[in-house]
Amino acid sequence: MPISAIASQQANPTTETMRHTKQLLDYIASQEEAVLTYSASEMILAVHSDAGYLNEPKARSRAGGHFFLSNNGNIPTNNGAVLNIAHIIKNVMSSATEAELAALYIMAREAVYIRIILEEMGHEQPPTPIQTDNSMAEGVINSKVQPKRTKAMDMRFHWLRDRECQNQFRFFWRPGKTNYADYWTKHHAAKHHENIRAEFLTPQKVLATLTHGHSGDPTTIVKALARV
């Protein structure tokens, strides 16, 4: 996420841009090696989508996405990410709902080619579940709500509706605290990055616990991880 924010300023960099760049490099250099853990699954693509409204310069908004492979269920269980997106939406959004629809559109477009790849590999895909934490956006796509003024978002939500009718996607709502895409839409303090890191990456101390004599007995593994 910081990379796209810094990149958006590269045409007219300032001393503040340099400060942010050095801060990013310091953070990267001070973190342990990133390790992603994947659990066995039915290889069903699932997506979390979110948007940060007007939280970028020049009244821009940010779209975030978390893509993972899970099992076929109403609420897919999270797994290691196969793709994360942090994208500044080029156009100025007129409302939080429009920003969420733009984010859903961006994530769904990415999901189209991933679905094709998985199906070519022999993993048949049901309608891809895409989670949002904006009930209005979910209502618009699922025809539960018909906004009065939708010209600015017509193309996006009609595209999403059409793809849902083609059984490519299934859009559903869940609270924001369960949405893994939320992390990619906001600017956080360094402490938050440290606290949230374990939700996306496997800490090195967990790997060390598993590789130093605890890989045999499952009970021992559980006890060892509880101490981490």
mmCIF file with all atom_site columns, C-alpha atoms in Angstrom:
data_model
loop_
_atom_site.group_PDB
_atom_site.id
_atom_site.type_symbol
_atom_site.label_atom_id
_atom_site.label_alt_id
_atom_site.label_comp_id
_atom_site.label_asym_id
_atom_site.label_entity_id
_atom_site.label_seq_id
_atom_site.pdbx_PDB_ins_code
_atom_site.Cartn_x
_atom_site.Cartn_y
_atom_site.Cartn_z
_atom_site.occupancy
_atom_site.B_iso_or_equiv
_atom_site.pdbx_formal_charge
_atom_site.auth_seq_id
_atom_site.auth_comp_id
_atom_site.auth_asym_id
_atom_site.auth_atom_id
_atom_site.pdbx_PDB_model_num
ATOM 1   C CA . MET A 1 1   ? 0.000   0.000   0.000   1.00 0.00 ? 1   MET A CA 1
ATOM 2   C CA . PRO A 1 2   ? 2.731   2.603   0.824   1.00 0.00 ? 2   PRO A CA 1
ATOM 3   C CA . ILE A 1 3   ? 4.419   1.847   -2.502  1.00 0.00 ? 3   ILE A CA 1
ATOM 4   C CA . SER A 1 4   ? 1.441   2.990   -4.578  1.00 0.00 ? 4   SER A CA 1
ATOM 5   C CA . ALA A 1 5   ? 1.051   6.114   -2.424  1.00 0.00 ? 5   ALA A CA 1
ATOM 6   C CA . ILE A 1 6   ? 4.730   6.988   -2.918  1.00 0.00 ? 6   ILE A CA 1
ATOM 7   C CA . ALA A 1 7   ? 4.585   6.131   -6.630  1.00 0.00 ? 7   ALA A CA 1
ATOM 8   C CA . SER A 1 8   ? 1.667   8.513   -7.124  1.00 0.00 ? 8   SER A CA 1
ATOM 9   C CA . GLN A 1 9   ? 3.997   11.362  -6.091  1.00 0.00 ? 9   GLN A CA 1
ATOM 10  C CA . GLN A 1 10  ? 6.985   10.437  -8.256  1.00 0.00 ? 10  GLN A CA 1
ATOM 11  C CA . ALA A 1 11  ? 6.217   13.092  -10.893 1.00 0.00 ? 11  ALA A CA 1
ATOM 12  C CA . ASN A 1 12  ? 6.446   15.859  -8.255  1.00 0.00 ? 12  ASN A CA 1
ATOM 13  C CA . PRO A 1 13  ? 8.388   14.452  -5.296  1.00 0.00 ? 13  PRO A CA 1
ATOM 14  C CA . THR A 1 14  ? 8.985   16.490  -2.151  1.00 0.00 ? 14  THR A CA 1
ATOM 15  C CA . THR A 1 15  ? 11.120  16.105  0.942   1.00 0.00 ? 15  THR A CA 1
ATOM 16  C CA . GLU A 1 16  ? 8.071   14.470  2.543   1.00 0.00 ? 16  GLU A CA 1
ATOM 17  C CA . THR A 1 17  ? 8.079   11.868  -0.248  1.00 0.00 ? 17  THR A CA 1
ATOM 18  C CA . MET A 1 18  ? 11.714  11.094  0.557   1.00 0.00 ? 18  MET A CA 1
ATOM 19  C CA . ARG A 1 19  ? 10.898  10.809  4.252   1.00 0.00 ? 19  ARG A CA 1
ATOM 20  C CA . HIS A 1 20  ? 8.105   8.328   3.524   1.00 0.00 ? 20  HIS A CA 1
ATOM 21  C CA . THR A 1 21  ? 10.389  6.352   1.201   1.00 0.00 ? 21  THR A CA 1
ATOM 22  C CA . LYS A 1 22  ? 13.108  6.074   3.864   1.00 0.00 ? 22  LYS A CA 1
ATOM 23  C CA . GLN A 1 23  ? 10.507  5.075   6.450   1.00 0.00 ? 23  GLN A CA 1
ATOM 24  C CA . LEU A 1 24  ? 9.266   2.299   4.149   1.00 0.00 ? 24  LEU A CA 1
ATOM 25  C CA . LEU A 1 25  ? 12.806  1.031   3.506   1.00 0.00 ? 25  LEU A CA 1
ATOM 26  C CA . ASP A 1 26  ? 13.579  1.092   7.237   1.00 0.00 ? 26  ASP A CA 1
ATOM 27  C CA . TYR A 1 27  ? 10.433  -0.931  7.943   1.00 0.00 ? 27  TYR A CA 1
ATOM 28  C CA . ILE A 1 28  ? 11.263  -3.512  5.261   1.00 0.00 ? 28  ILE A CA 1
ATOM 29  C CA . ALA A 1 29  ? 14.847  -3.861  6.470   1.00 0.00 ? 29  ALA A CA 1
ATOM 30  C CA . SER A 1 30  ? 13.792  -4.342  10.095  1.00 0.00 ? 30  SER A CA 1
ATOM 31  C CA . GLN A 1 31  ? 11.183  -7.072  9.490   1.00 0.00 ? 31  GLN A CA 1
ATOM 32  C CA . GLU A 1 32  ? 11.831  -10.788 9.479   1.00 0.00 ? 32  GLU A CA 1
ATOM 33  C CA . GLU A 1 33  ? 11.562  -12.745 6.244   1.00 0.00 ? 33  GLU A CA 1
ATOM 34  C CA . ALA A 1 34  ? 7.958   -13.055 5.100   1.00 0.00 ? 34  ALA A CA 1
ATOM 35  C CA . VAL A 1 35  ? 6.526   -16.589 5.159   1.00 0.00 ? 35  VAL A CA 1
ATOM 36  C CA . LEU A 1 36  ? 3.116   -17.471 3.722   1.00 0.00 ? 36  LEU A CA 1
ATOM 37  C CA . THR A 1 37  ? 1.384   -20.648 4.880   1.00 0.00 ? 37  THR A CA 1
ATOM 38  C CA . TYR A 1 38  ? -1.208  -22.408 2.731   1.00 0.00 ? 38  TYR A CA 1
ATOM 39  C CA . SER A 1 39  ? -3.650  -25.004 4.016   1.00 0.00 ? 39  SER A CA 1
ATOM 40  C CA . ALA A 1 40  ? -4.994  -27.797 1.797   1.00 0.00 ? 40  ALA A CA 1
ATOM 41  C CA . SER A 1 41  ? -8.313  -26.805 0.241   1.00 0.00 ? 41  SER A CA 1
ATOM 42  C CA . GLU A 1 42  ? -10.713 -27.492 -2.612  1.00 0.00 ? 42  GLU A CA 1
ATOM 43  C CA . MET A 1 43  ? -8.957  -24.740 -4.612  1.00 0.00 ? 43  MET A CA 1
ATOM 44  C CA . ILE A 1 44  ? -12.064 -22.547 -4.729  1.00 0.00 ? 44  ILE A CA 1
ATOM 45  C CA . LEU A 1 45  ? -11.207 -18.889 -5.317  1.00 0.00 ? 45  LEU A CA 1
ATOM 46  C CA . ALA A 1 46  ? -12.582 -16.453 -2.732  1.00 0.00 ? 46  ALA A CA 1
ATOM 47  C CA . VAL A 1 47  ? -12.164 -12.682 -2.483  1.00 0.00 ? 47  VAL A CA 1
ATOM 48  C CA . HIS A 1 48  ? -12.498 -9.978  0.153   1.00 0.00 ? 48  HIS A CA 1
ATOM 49  C CA . SER A 1 49  ? -13.032 -6.441  -1.177  1.00 0.00 ? 49  SER A CA 1
ATOM 50  C CA . ASP A 1 50  ? -12.952 -3.086  0.595   1.00 0.00 ? 50  ASP A CA 1
ATOM 51  C CA . ALA A 1 51  ? -12.470 0.623   -0.100  1.00 0.00 ? 51  ALA A CA 1
ATOM 52  C CA . GLY A 1 52  ? -11.093 3.577   1.841   1.00 0.00 ? 52  GLY A CA 1
ATOM 53  C CA . TYR A 1 53  ? -13.114 6.666   0.914   1.00 0.00 ? 53  TYR A CA 1
ATOM 54  C CA . LEU A 1 54  ? -11.247 9.951   0.197   1.00 0.00 ? 54  LEU A CA 1
ATOM 55  C CA . ASN A 1 55  ? -8.136  8.850   2.082   1.00 0.00 ? 55  ASN A CA 1
ATOM 56  C CA . GLU A 1 56  ? -5.643  9.708   -0.676  1.00 0.00 ? 56  GLU A CA 1
ATOM 57  C CA . PRO A 1 57  ? -4.431  13.081  -2.039  1.00 0.00 ? 57  PRO A CA 1
ATOM 58  C CA . LYS A 1 58  ? -6.661  14.995  -4.478  1.00 0.00 ? 58  LYS A CA 1
ATOM 59  C CA . ALA A 1 59  ? -9.832  13.420  -3.040  1.00 0.00 ? 59  ALA A CA 1
ATOM 60  C CA . ARG A 1 60  ? -8.944  9.964   -4.305  1.00 0.00 ? 60  ARG A CA 1
ATOM 61  C CA . SER A 1 61  ? -10.062 6.708   -2.693  1.00 0.00 ? 61  SER A CA 1
ATOM 62  C CA . ARG A 1 62  ? -8.261  3.396   -2.290  1.00 0.00 ? 62  ARG A CA 1
ATOM 63  C CA . ALA A 1 63  ? -9.402  -0.123  -3.198  1.00 0.00 ? 63  ALA A CA 1
ATOM 64  C CA . GLY A 1 64  ? -8.099  -3.180  -1.377  1.00 0.00 ? 64  GLY A CA 1
ATOM 65  C CA . GLY A 1 65  ? -8.424  -6.886  -2.106  1.00 0.00 ? 65  GLY A CA 1
ATOM 66  C CA . HIS A 1 66  ? -7.504  -10.200 -0.507  1.00 0.00 ? 66  HIS A CA 1
ATOM 67  C CA . PHE A 1 67  ? -7.612  -13.273 -2.794  1.00 0.00 ? 67  PHE A CA 1
ATOM 68  C CA . PHE A 1 68  ? -7.248  -16.801 -1.426  1.00 0.00 ? 68  PHE A CA 1
ATOM 69  C CA . LEU A 1 69  ? -8.103  -20.430 -2.189  1.00 0.00 ? 69  LEU A CA 1
ATOM 70  C CA . SER A 1 70  ? -10.582 -22.118 0.117   1.00 0.00 ? 70  SER A CA 1
ATOM 71  C CA . ASN A 1 71  ? -13.393 -24.686 0.288   1.00 0.00 ? 71  ASN A CA 1
ATOM 72  C CA . ASN A 1 72  ? -16.840 -24.396 -1.247  1.00 0.00 ? 72  ASN A CA 1
ATOM 73  C CA . GLY A 1 73  ? -19.011 -22.903 1.491   1.00 0.00 ? 73  GLY A CA 1
ATOM 74  C CA . ASN A 1 74  ? -21.252 -19.952 2.260   1.00 0.00 ? 74  ASN A CA 1
ATOM 75  C CA . ILE A 1 75  ? -18.439 -18.215 4.150   1.00 0.00 ? 75  ILE A CA 1
ATOM 76  C CA . PRO A 1 76  ? -15.038 -19.430 2.865   1.00 0.00 ? 76  PRO A CA 1
ATOM 77  C CA . THR A 1 77  ? -12.368 -20.068 5.477   1.00 0.00 ? 77  THR A CA 1
ATOM 78  C CA . ASN A 1 78  ? -9.375  -17.766 5.090   1.00 0.00 ? 78  ASN A CA 1
ATOM 79  C CA . ASN A 1 79  ? -6.132  -19.169 3.694   1.00 0.00 ? 79  ASN A CA 1
ATOM 80  C CA . GLY A 1 80  ? -2.767  -17.815 2.624   1.00 0.00 ? 80  GLY A CA 1
ATOM 81  C CA . ALA A 1 81  ? -3.167  -15.023 0.078   1.00 0.00 ? 81  ALA A CA 1
ATOM 82  C CA . VAL A 1 82  ? -2.557  -15.758 -3.601  1.00 0.00 ? 82  VAL A CA 1
ATOM 83  C CA . LEU A 1 83  ? -2.975  -12.050 -4.386  1.00 0.00 ? 83  LEU A CA 1
ATOM 84  C CA . ASN A 1 84  ? -3.356  -8.824  -2.427  1.00 0.00 ? 84  ASN A CA 1
ATOM 85  C CA . ILE A 1 85  ? -4.320  -5.546  -4.088  1.00 0.00 ? 85  ILE A CA 1
ATOM 86  C CA . ALA A 1 86  ? -3.827  -1.978  -2.849  1.00 0.00 ? 86  ALA A CA 1
ATOM 87  C CA . HIS A 1 87  ? -4.955  0.312   -5.645  1.00 0.00 ? 87  HIS A CA 1
ATOM 88  C CA . ILE A 1 88  ? -5.633  4.049   -5.777  1.00 0.00 ? 88  ILE A CA 1
ATOM 89  C CA . ILE A 1 89  ? -8.897  4.576   -7.678  1.00 0.00 ? 89  ILE A CA 1
ATOM 90  C CA . LYS A 1 90  ? -8.149  7.052   -10.474 1.00 0.00 ? 90  LYS A CA 1
ATOM 91  C CA . ASN A 1 91  ? -11.509 8.827   -10.515 1.00 0.00 ? 91  ASN A CA 1
ATOM 92  C CA . VAL A 1 92  ? -12.944 10.853  -7.642  1.00 0.00 ? 92  VAL A CA 1
ATOM 93  C CA . MET A 1 93  ? -15.749 8.891   -6.002  1.00 0.00 ? 93  MET A CA 1
ATOM 94  C CA . SER A 1 94  ? -18.908 10.778  -5.030  1.00 0.00 ? 94  SER A CA 1
ATOM 95  C CA . SER A 1 95  ? -19.800 8.529   -2.073  1.00 0.00 ? 95  SER A CA 1
ATOM 96  C CA . ALA A 1 96  ? -18.508 5.673   0.046   1.00 0.00 ? 96  ALA A CA 1
ATOM 97  C CA . THR A 1 97  ? -20.898 3.325   -1.761  1.00 0.00 ? 97  THR A CA 1
ATOM 98  C CA . GLU A 1 98  ? -19.496 4.332   -5.142  1.00 0.00 ? 98  GLU A CA 1
ATOM 99  C CA . ALA A 1 99  ? -15.974 3.717   -3.820  1.00 0.00 ? 99  ALA A CA 1
ATOM 100 C CA . GLU A 1 100 ? -17.006 0.258   -2.602  1.00 0.00 ? 100 GLU A CA 1
ATOM 101 C CA . LEU A 1 101 ? -18.587 -0.534  -5.982  1.00 0.00 ? 101 LEU A CA 1
ATOM 102 C CA . ALA A 1 102 ? -15.403 0.593   -7.728  1.00 0.00 ? 102 ALA A CA 1
ATOM 103 C CA . ALA A 1 103 ? -13.383 -1.678  -5.434  1.00 0.00 ? 103 ALA A CA 1
ATOM 104 C CA . LEU A 1 104 ? -15.700 -4.621  -6.126  1.00 0.00 ? 104 LEU A CA 1
ATOM 105 C CA . TYR A 1 105 ? -15.364 -3.967  -9.854  1.00 0.00 ? 105 TYR A CA 1
ATOM 106 C CA . ILE A 1 106 ? -11.548 -3.923  -9.647  1.00 0.00 ? 106 ILE A CA 1
ATOM 107 C CA . MET A 1 107 ? -11.439 -7.157  -7.604  1.00 0.00 ? 107 MET A CA 1
ATOM 108 C CA . ALA A 1 108 ? -13.966 -8.926  -9.827  1.00 0.00 ? 108 ALA A CA 1
ATOM 109 C CA . ARG A 1 109 ? -11.981 -8.057  -12.968 1.00 0.00 ? 109 ARG A CA 1
ATOM 110 C CA . GLU A 1 110 ? -8.884  -9.607  -11.393 1.00 0.00 ? 110 GLU A CA 1
ATOM 111 C CA . ALA A 1 111 ? -10.855 -12.650 -10.298 1.00 0.00 ? 111 ALA A CA 1
ATOM 112 C CA . VAL A 1 112 ? -11.999 -13.374 -13.872 1.00 0.00 ? 112 VAL A CA 1
ATOM 113 C CA . TYR A 1 113 ? -8.574  -14.452 -15.131 1.00 0.00 ? 113 TYR A CA 1
ATOM 114 C CA . ILE A 1 114 ? -7.720  -16.312 -11.896 1.00 0.00 ? 114 ILE A CA 1
ATOM 115 C CA . ARG A 1 115 ? -10.953 -18.322 -12.327 1.00 0.00 ? 115 ARG A CA 1
ATOM 116 C CA . ILE A 1 116 ? -9.905  -19.175 -15.880 1.00 0.00 ? 116 ILE A CA 1
ATOM 117 C CA . ILE A 1 117 ? -6.443  -20.310 -14.738 1.00 0.00 ? 117 ILE A CA 1
ATOM 118 C CA . LEU A 1 118 ? -7.894  -22.523 -11.999 1.00 0.00 ? 118 LEU A CA 1
ATOM 119 C CA . GLU A 1 119 ? -10.427 -24.092 -14.355 1.00 0.00 ? 119 GLU A CA 1
ATOM 120 C CA . GLU A 1 120 ? -7.726  -24.766 -16.956 1.00 0.00 ? 120 GLU A CA 1
ATOM 121 C CA . MET A 1 121 ? -5.797  -26.541 -14.179 1.00 0.00 ? 121 MET A CA 1
ATOM 122 C CA . GLY A 1 122 ? -8.810  -28.777 -13.595 1.00 0.00 ? 122 GLY A CA 1
ATOM 123 C CA . HIS A 1 123 ? -10.335 -27.035 -10.568 1.00 0.00 ? 123 HIS A CA 1
ATOM 124 C CA . GLU A 1 124 ? -13.966 -26.318 -11.422 1.00 0.00 ? 124 GLU A CA 1
ATOM 125 C CA . GLN A 1 125 ? -15.144 -23.037 -9.928  1.00 0.00 ? 125 GLN A CA 1
ATOM 126 C CA . PRO A 1 126 ? -18.587 -22.268 -8.498  1.00 0.00 ? 126 PRO A CA 1
ATOM 127 C CA . PRO A 1 127 ? -19.668 -18.603 -8.472  1.00 0.00 ? 127 PRO A CA 1
ATOM 128 C CA . THR A 1 128 ? -16.689 -16.890 -6.808  1.00 0.00 ? 128 THR A CA 1
ATOM 129 C CA . PRO A 1 129 ? -17.707 -15.539 -3.373  1.00 0.00 ? 129 PRO A CA 1
ATOM 130 C CA . ILE A 1 130 ? -16.750 -11.878 -2.982  1.00 0.00 ? 130 ILE A CA 1
ATOM 131 C CA . GLN A 1 131 ? -17.160 -10.368 0.472   1.00 0.00 ? 131 GLN A CA 1
ATOM 132 C CA . THR A 1 132 ? -17.843 -6.677  1.122   1.00 0.00 ? 132 THR A CA 1
ATOM 133 C CA . ASP A 1 133 ? -18.505 -4.802  4.356   1.00 0.00 ? 133 ASP A CA 1
ATOM 134 C CA . ASN A 1 134 ? -20.721 -2.158  2.701   1.00 0.00 ? 134 ASN A CA 1
ATOM 135 C CA . SER A 1 135 ? -24.368 -3.231  2.878   1.00 0.00 ? 135 SER A CA 1
ATOM 136 C CA . MET A 1 136 ? -25.487 -0.549  0.395   1.00 0.00 ? 136 MET A CA 1
ATOM 137 C CA . ALA A 1 137 ? -23.040 -1.713  -2.279  1.00 0.00 ? 137 ALA A CA 1
ATOM 138 C CA . GLU A 1 138 ? -24.092 -5.338  -1.720  1.00 0.00 ? 138 GLU A CA 1
ATOM 139 C CA . GLY A 1 139 ? -27.754 -4.288  -1.934  1.00 0.00 ? 139 GLY A CA 1
ATOM 140 C CA . VAL A 1 140 ? -27.199 -2.412  -5.207  1.00 0.00 ? 140 VAL A CA 1
ATOM 141 C CA . ILE A 1 141 ? -25.454 -5.356  -6.872  1.00 0.00 ? 141 ILE A CA 1
ATOM 142 C CA . ASN A 1 142 ? -27.986 -7.914  -5.638  1.00 0.00 ? 142 ASN A CA 1
ATOM 143 C CA . SER A 1 143 ? -30.919 -5.688  -6.740  1.00 0.00 ? 143 SER A CA 1
ATOM 144 C CA . LYS A 1 144 ? -32.124 -5.185  -3.177  1.00 0.00 ? 144 LYS A CA 1
ATOM 145 C CA . VAL A 1 145 ? -31.635 -1.416  -3.536  1.00 0.00 ? 145 VAL A CA 1
ATOM 146 C CA . GLN A 1 146 ? -32.147 0.870   -6.544  1.00 0.00 ? 146 GLN A CA 1
ATOM 147 C CA . PRO A 1 147 ? -30.383 4.212   -5.967  1.00 0.00 ? 147 PRO A CA 1
ATOM 148 C CA . LYS A 1 148 ? -31.955 7.295   -7.554  1.00 0.00 ? 148 LYS A CA 1
ATOM 149 C CA . ARG A 1 149 ? -28.708 8.719   -8.881  1.00 0.00 ? 149 ARG A CA 1
ATOM 150 C CA . THR A 1 150 ? -26.488 6.030   -10.336 1.00 0.00 ? 150 THR A CA 1
ATOM 151 C CA . LYS A 1 151 ? -25.112 7.444   -13.604 1.00 0.00 ? 151 LYS A CA 1
ATOM 152 C CA . ALA A 1 152 ? -21.610 7.737   -12.181 1.00 0.00 ? 152 ALA A CA 1
ATOM 153 C CA . MET A 1 153 ? -21.650 4.074   -11.147 1.00 0.00 ? 153 MET A CA 1
ATOM 154 C CA . ASP A 1 154 ? -23.926 2.588   -13.824 1.00 0.00 ? 154 ASP A CA 1
ATOM 155 C CA . MET A 1 155 ? -21.234 0.770   -15.795 1.00 0.00 ? 155 MET A CA 1
ATOM 156 C CA . ARG A 1 156 ? -19.618 -0.768  -12.748 1.00 0.00 ? 156 ARG A CA 1
ATOM 157 C CA . PHE A 1 157 ? -22.699 -2.106  -11.026 1.00 0.00 ? 157 PHE A CA 1
ATOM 158 C CA . HIS A 1 158 ? -24.350 -3.291  -14.253 1.00 0.00 ? 158 HIS A CA 1
ATOM 159 C CA . TRP A 1 159 ? -21.127 -5.157  -15.102 1.00 0.00 ? 159 TRP A CA 1
ATOM 160 C CA . LEU A 1 160 ? -21.117 -6.732  -11.637 1.00 0.00 ? 160 LEU A CA 1
ATOM 161 C CA . ARG A 1 161 ? -24.806 -7.615  -11.871 1.00 0.00 ? 161 ARG A CA 1
ATOM 162 C CA . ASP A 1 162 ? -24.318 -9.181  -15.306 1.00 0.00 ? 162 ASP A CA 1
ATOM 163 C CA . ARG A 1 163 ? -21.376 -11.277 -14.137 1.00 0.00 ? 163 ARG A CA 1
ATOM 164 C CA . GLU A 1 164 ? -23.379 -12.428 -11.124 1.00 0.00 ? 164 GLU A CA 1
ATOM 165 C CA . CYS A 1 165 ? -26.245 -13.459 -13.447 1.00 0.00 ? 165 CYS A CA 1
ATOM 166 C CA . GLN A 1 166 ? -23.679 -15.458 -15.449 1.00 0.00 ? 166 GLN A CA 1
ATOM 167 C CA . ASN A 1 167 ? -22.837 -17.334 -12.208 1.00 0.00 ? 167 ASN A CA 1
ATOM 168 C CA . GLN A 1 168 ? -19.285 -16.034 -12.178 1.00 0.00 ? 168 GLN A CA 1
ATOM 169 C CA . PHE A 1 169 ? -19.630 -14.273 -8.814  1.00 0.00 ? 169 PHE A CA 1
ATOM 170 C CA . ARG A 1 170 ? -21.607 -14.326 -5.578  1.00 0.00 ? 170 ARG A CA 1
ATOM 171 C CA . PHE A 1 171 ? -21.559 -11.085 -3.594  1.00 0.00 ? 171 PHE A CA 1
ATOM 172 C CA . PHE A 1 172 ? -22.285 -11.122 0.121   1.00 0.00 ? 172 PHE A CA 1
ATOM 173 C CA . TRP A 1 173 ? -21.953 -8.855  3.155   1.00 0.00 ? 173 TRP A CA 1
ATOM 174 C CA . ARG A 1 174 ? -20.091 -9.453  6.403   1.00 0.00 ? 174 ARG A CA 1
ATOM 175 C CA . PRO A 1 175 ? -18.888 -7.031  9.115   1.00 0.00 ? 175 PRO A CA 1
ATOM 176 C CA . GLY A 1 176 ? -15.724 -5.044  8.475   1.00 0.00 ? 176 GLY A CA 1
ATOM 177 C CA . LYS A 1 177 ? -13.743 -6.747  11.243  1.00 0.00 ? 177 LYS A CA 1
ATOM 178 C CA . THR A 1 178 ? -13.940 -10.018 9.275   1.00 0.00 ? 178 THR A CA 1
ATOM 179 C CA . ASN A 1 179 ? -12.780 -8.420  6.008   1.00 0.00 ? 179 ASN A CA 1
ATOM 180 C CA . TYR A 1 180 ? -9.089  -9.065  5.295   1.00 0.00 ? 180 TYR A CA 1
ATOM 181 C CA . ALA A 1 181 ? -9.100  -6.451  2.519   1.00 0.00 ? 181 ALA A CA 1
ATOM 182 C CA . ASP A 1 182 ? -9.608  -3.645  5.046   1.00 0.00 ? 182 ASP A CA 1
ATOM 183 C CA . TYR A 1 183 ? -5.902  -3.647  5.919   1.00 0.00 ? 183 TYR A CA 1
ATOM 184 C CA . TRP A 1 184 ? -4.930  -2.689  2.357   1.00 0.00 ? 184 TRP A CA 1
ATOM 185 C CA . THR A 1 185 ? -7.179  0.401   2.172   1.00 0.00 ? 185 THR A CA 1
ATOM 186 C CA . LYS A 1 186 ? -5.810  2.570   4.971   1.00 0.00 ? 186 LYS A CA 1
ATOM 187 C CA . HIS A 1 187 ? -2.618  4.224   6.179   1.00 0.00 ? 187 HIS A CA 1
ATOM 188 C CA . HIS A 1 188 ? -1.629  2.669   9.496   1.00 0.00 ? 188 HIS A CA 1
ATOM 189 C CA . ALA A 1 189 ? 0.861   3.425   12.235  1.00 0.00 ? 189 ALA A CA 1
ATOM 190 C CA . ALA A 1 190 ? 3.932   1.194   12.406  1.00 0.00 ? 190 ALA A CA 1
ATOM 191 C CA . LYS A 1 191 ? 2.586   -0.511  15.540  1.00 0.00 ? 191 LYS A CA 1
ATOM 192 C CA . HIS A 1 192 ? -0.559  -1.604  13.703  1.00 0.00 ? 192 HIS A CA 1
ATOM 193 C CA . HIS A 1 193 ? 1.537   -3.117  10.896  1.00 0.00 ? 193 HIS A CA 1
ATOM 194 C CA . GLU A 1 194 ? 3.449   -5.131  13.496  1.00 0.00 ? 194 GLU A CA 1
ATOM 195 C CA . ASN A 1 195 ? 0.263   -6.296  15.225  1.00 0.00 ? 195 ASN A CA 1
ATOM 196 C CA . ILE A 1 196 ? -1.559  -7.281  12.028  1.00 0.00 ? 196 ILE A CA 1
ATOM 197 C CA . ARG A 1 197 ? 1.384   -8.993  10.345  1.00 0.00 ? 197 ARG A CA 1
ATOM 198 C CA . ALA A 1 198 ? 0.672   -12.362 11.982  1.00 0.00 ? 198 ALA A CA 1
ATOM 199 C CA . GLU A 1 199 ? -2.822  -12.435 10.426  1.00 0.00 ? 199 GLU A CA 1
ATOM 200 C CA . PHE A 1 200 ? -1.295  -12.559 6.934   1.00 0.00 ? 200 PHE A CA 1
ATOM 201 C CA . LEU A 1 201 ? 2.134   -14.116 7.478   1.00 0.00 ? 201 LEU A CA 1
ATOM 202 C CA . THR A 1 202 ? 3.502   -16.985 9.544   1.00 0.00 ? 202 THR A CA 1
ATOM 203 C CA . PRO A 1 203 ? 5.886   -15.721 12.274  1.00 0.00 ? 203 PRO A CA 1
ATOM 204 C CA . GLN A 1 204 ? 9.361   -17.177 12.168  1.00 0.00 ? 204 GLN A CA 1
ATOM 205 C CA . LYS A 1 205 ? 9.036   -18.309 15.782  1.00 0.00 ? 205 LYS A CA 1
ATOM 206 C CA . VAL A 1 206 ? 6.104   -20.539 14.792  1.00 0.00 ? 206 VAL A CA 1
ATOM 207 C CA . LEU A 1 207 ? 8.273   -22.191 12.137  1.00 0.00 ? 207 LEU A CA 1
ATOM 208 C CA . ALA A 1 208 ? 11.060  -22.597 14.651  1.00 0.00 ? 208 ALA A CA 1
ATOM 209 C CA . THR A 1 209 ? 8.650   -24.238 17.089  1.00 0.00 ? 209 THR A CA 1
ATOM 210 C CA . LEU A 1 210 ? 7.500   -26.711 14.458  1.00 0.00 ? 210 LEU A CA 1
ATOM 211 C CA . THR A 1 211 ? 10.993  -27.585 13.238  1.00 0.00 ? 211 THR A CA 1
ATOM 212 C CA . HIS A 1 212 ? 12.655  -28.119 16.620  1.00 0.00 ? 212 HIS A CA 1
ATOM 213 C CA . GLY A 1 213 ? 11.291  -31.389 17.880  1.00 0.00 ? 213 GLY A CA 1
ATOM 214 C CA . HIS A 1 214 ? 7.545   -30.639 17.875  1.00 0.00 ? 214 HIS A CA 1
ATOM 215 C CA . SER A 1 215 ? 6.576   -32.072 14.497  1.00 0.00 ? 215 SER A CA 1
ATOM 216 C CA . GLY A 1 216 ? 5.637   -35.550 15.697  1.00 0.00 ? 216 GLY A CA 1
ATOM 217 C CA . ASP A 1 217 ? 2.861   -35.414 18.285  1.00 0.00 ? 217 ASP A CA 1
ATOM 218 C CA . PRO A 1 218 ? -0.127  -33.168 17.315  1.00 0.00 ? 218 PRO A CA 1
ATOM 219 C CA . THR A 1 219 ? -0.850  -32.474 21.012  1.00 0.00 ? 219 THR A CA 1
ATOM 220 C CA . THR A 1 220 ? 2.703   -31.253 21.493  1.00 0.00 ? 220 THR A CA 1
ATOM 221 C CA . ILE A 1 221 ? 2.366   -28.993 18.448  1.00 0.00 ? 221 ILE A CA 1
ATOM 222 C CA . VAL A 1 222 ? -0.825  -27.403 19.797  1.00 0.00 ? 222 VAL A CA 1
ATOM 223 C CA . LYS A 1 223 ? 0.779   -26.792 23.196  1.00 0.00 ? 223 LYS A CA 1
ATOM 224 C CA . ALA A 1 224 ? 3.900   -25.358 21.578  1.00 0.00 ? 224 ALA A CA 1
ATOM 225 C CA . LEU A 1 225 ? 1.916   -22.965 19.370  1.00 0.00 ? 225 LEU A CA 1
ATOM 226 C CA . ALA A 1 226 ? -0.152  -21.856 22.367  1.00 0.00 ? 226 ALA A CA 1
ATOM 227 C CA . ARG A 1 227 ? 3.062   -20.615 23.979  1.00 0.00 ? 227 ARG A CA 1
ATOM 228 C CA . VAL A 1 228 ? 4.037   -18.582 20.896  1.00 0.00 ? 228 VAL A CA 1
#
